[in-house]
PDB file of C-alpha atoms in Angstrom:
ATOM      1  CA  UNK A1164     126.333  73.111 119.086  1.00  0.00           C
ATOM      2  CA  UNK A1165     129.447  74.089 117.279  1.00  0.00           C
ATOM      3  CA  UNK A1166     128.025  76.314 114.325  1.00  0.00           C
ATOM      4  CA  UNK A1167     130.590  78.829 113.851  1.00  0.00           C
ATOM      5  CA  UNK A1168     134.172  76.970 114.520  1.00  0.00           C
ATOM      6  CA  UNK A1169     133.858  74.657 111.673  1.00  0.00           C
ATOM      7  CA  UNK A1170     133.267  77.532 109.647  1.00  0.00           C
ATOM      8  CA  UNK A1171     136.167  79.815 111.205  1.00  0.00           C
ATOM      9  CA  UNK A1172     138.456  76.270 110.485  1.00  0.00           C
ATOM     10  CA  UNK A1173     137.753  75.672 106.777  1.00  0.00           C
ATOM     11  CA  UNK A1174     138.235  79.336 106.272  1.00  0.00           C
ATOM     12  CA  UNK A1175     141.844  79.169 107.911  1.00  0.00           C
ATOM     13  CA  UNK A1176     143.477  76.875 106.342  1.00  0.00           C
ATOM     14  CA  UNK A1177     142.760  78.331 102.828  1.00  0.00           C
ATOM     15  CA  UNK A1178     142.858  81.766 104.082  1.00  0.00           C
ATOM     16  CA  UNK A1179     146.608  82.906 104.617  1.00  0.00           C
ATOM     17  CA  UNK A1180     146.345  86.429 106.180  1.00  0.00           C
ATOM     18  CA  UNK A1181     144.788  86.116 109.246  1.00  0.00           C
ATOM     19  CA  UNK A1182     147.470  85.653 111.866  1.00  0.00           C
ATOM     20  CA  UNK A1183     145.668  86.248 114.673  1.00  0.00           C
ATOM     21  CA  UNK A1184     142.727  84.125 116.466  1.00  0.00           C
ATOM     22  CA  UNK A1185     140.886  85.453 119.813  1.00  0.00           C
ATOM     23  CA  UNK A1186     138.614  83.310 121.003  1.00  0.00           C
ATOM     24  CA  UNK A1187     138.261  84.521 124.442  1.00  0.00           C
ATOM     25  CA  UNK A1188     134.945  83.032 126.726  1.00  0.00           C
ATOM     26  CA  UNK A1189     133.969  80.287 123.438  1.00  0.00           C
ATOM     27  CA  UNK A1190     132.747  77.815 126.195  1.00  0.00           C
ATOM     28  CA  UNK A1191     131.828  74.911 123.197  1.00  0.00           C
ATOM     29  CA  UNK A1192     134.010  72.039 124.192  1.00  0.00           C
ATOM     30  CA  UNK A1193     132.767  70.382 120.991  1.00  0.00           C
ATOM     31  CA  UNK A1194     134.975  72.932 119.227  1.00  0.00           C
ATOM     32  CA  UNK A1195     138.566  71.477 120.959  1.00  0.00           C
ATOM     33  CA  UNK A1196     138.718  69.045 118.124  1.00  0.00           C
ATOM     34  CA  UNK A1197     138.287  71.926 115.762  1.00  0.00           C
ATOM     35  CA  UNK A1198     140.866  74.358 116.990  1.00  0.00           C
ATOM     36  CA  UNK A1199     143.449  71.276 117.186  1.00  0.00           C
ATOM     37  CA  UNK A1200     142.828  70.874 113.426  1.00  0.00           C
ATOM     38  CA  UNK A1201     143.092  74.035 113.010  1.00  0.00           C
ATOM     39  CA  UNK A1202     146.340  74.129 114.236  1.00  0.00           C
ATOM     40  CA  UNK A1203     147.675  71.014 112.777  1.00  0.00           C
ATOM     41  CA  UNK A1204     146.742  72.764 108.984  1.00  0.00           C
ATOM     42  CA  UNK A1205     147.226  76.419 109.574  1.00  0.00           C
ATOM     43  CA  UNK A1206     150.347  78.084 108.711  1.00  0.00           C
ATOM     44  CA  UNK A1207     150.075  81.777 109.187  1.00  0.00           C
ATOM     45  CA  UNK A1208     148.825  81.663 112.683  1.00  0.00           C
ATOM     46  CA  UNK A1209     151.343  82.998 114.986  1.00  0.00           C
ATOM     47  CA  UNK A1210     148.409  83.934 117.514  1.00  0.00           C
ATOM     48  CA  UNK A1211     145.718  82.180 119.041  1.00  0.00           C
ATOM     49  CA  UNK A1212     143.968  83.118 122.823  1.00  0.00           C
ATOM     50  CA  UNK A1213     141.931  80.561 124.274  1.00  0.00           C
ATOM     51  CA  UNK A1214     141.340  82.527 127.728  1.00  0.00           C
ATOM     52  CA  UNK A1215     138.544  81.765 129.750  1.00  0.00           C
ATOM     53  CA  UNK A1216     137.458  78.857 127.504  1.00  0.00           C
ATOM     54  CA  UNK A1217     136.695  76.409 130.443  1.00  0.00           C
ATOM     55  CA  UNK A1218     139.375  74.066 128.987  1.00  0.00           C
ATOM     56  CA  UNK A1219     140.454  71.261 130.901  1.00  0.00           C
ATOM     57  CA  UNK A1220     143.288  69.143 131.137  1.00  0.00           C
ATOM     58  CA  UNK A1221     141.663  66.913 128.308  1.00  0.00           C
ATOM     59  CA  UNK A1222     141.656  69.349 125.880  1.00  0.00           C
ATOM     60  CA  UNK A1223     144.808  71.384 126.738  1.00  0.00           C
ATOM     61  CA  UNK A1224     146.312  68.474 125.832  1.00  0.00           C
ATOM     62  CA  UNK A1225     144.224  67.872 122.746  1.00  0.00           C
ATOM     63  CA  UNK A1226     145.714  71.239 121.853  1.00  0.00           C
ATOM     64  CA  UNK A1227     149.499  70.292 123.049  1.00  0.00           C
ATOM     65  CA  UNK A1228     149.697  67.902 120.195  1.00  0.00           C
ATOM     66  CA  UNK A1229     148.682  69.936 117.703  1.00  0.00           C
ATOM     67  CA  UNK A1230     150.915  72.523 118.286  1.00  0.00           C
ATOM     68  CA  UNK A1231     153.760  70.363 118.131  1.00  0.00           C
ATOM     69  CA  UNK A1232     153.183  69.610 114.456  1.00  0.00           C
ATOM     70  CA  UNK A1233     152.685  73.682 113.731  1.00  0.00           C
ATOM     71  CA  UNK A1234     155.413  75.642 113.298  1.00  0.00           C
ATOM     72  CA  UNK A1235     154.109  79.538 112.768  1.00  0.00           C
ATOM     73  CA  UNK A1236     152.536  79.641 116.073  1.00  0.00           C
ATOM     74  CA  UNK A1237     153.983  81.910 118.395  1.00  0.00           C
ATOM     75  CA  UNK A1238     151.675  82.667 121.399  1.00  0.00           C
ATOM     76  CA  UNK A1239     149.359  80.665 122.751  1.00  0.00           C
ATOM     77  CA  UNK A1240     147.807  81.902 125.895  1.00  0.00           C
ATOM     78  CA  UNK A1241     145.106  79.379 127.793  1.00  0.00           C
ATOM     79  CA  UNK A1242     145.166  81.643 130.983  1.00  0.00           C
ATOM     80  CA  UNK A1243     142.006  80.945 133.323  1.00  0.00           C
ATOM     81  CA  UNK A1244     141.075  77.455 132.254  1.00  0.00           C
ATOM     82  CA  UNK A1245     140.524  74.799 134.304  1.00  0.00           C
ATOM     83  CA  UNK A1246     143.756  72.958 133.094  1.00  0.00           C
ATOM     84  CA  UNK A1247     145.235  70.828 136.251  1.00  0.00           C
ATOM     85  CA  UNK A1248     148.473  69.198 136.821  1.00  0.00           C
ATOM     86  CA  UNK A1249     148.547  66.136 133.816  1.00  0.00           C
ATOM     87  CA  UNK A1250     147.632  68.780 131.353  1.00  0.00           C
ATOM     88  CA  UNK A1251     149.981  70.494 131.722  1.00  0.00           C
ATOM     89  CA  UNK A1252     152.603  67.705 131.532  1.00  0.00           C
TER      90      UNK A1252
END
């Protein structure tokens, strides 16, 4: 299950220096609704790779609405997911 995301989440939004968030290959789908809450509360992020995540088009767009509420973020790279046409929309 999702052990360490919940953790990684609290610890963002009260933690203003990190800036940066690779989580390259984290194949827990359980954790979408984490990183979009992460992203709706974080305001130092300006980074955050989600390559290779086997992400759909569910959660890409789980993820597309939280980054329209967060304003530091910068980059956002979901390159090699499985994210098809209406996720992308």
């Amino acid at each position: 299950g999702c052990i360490a995301l919940p953790k990684i989440a609290t610890a963002l939004v009260t933690n203003k220096s990190i800036t940066s968030l690779d989580l390259t290959r984290n194949k827990e789908h359980c954790a979408l609704d984490t990183i979009a809450d992460i992203l709706k509360q974080n305001s130092t992020l300006t980074e955050l790779i989600l390559k290779e995540c086997e992400i759909g088009s569910k959660g890409c767009l789980k993820i597309s609405e939280a980054v329209k509420t967060n304003s530091s973020l910068r980059r956002l790279d979901l390159s090699s997911n499985k994210i098809e046409a209406e996720g992308i929309q």
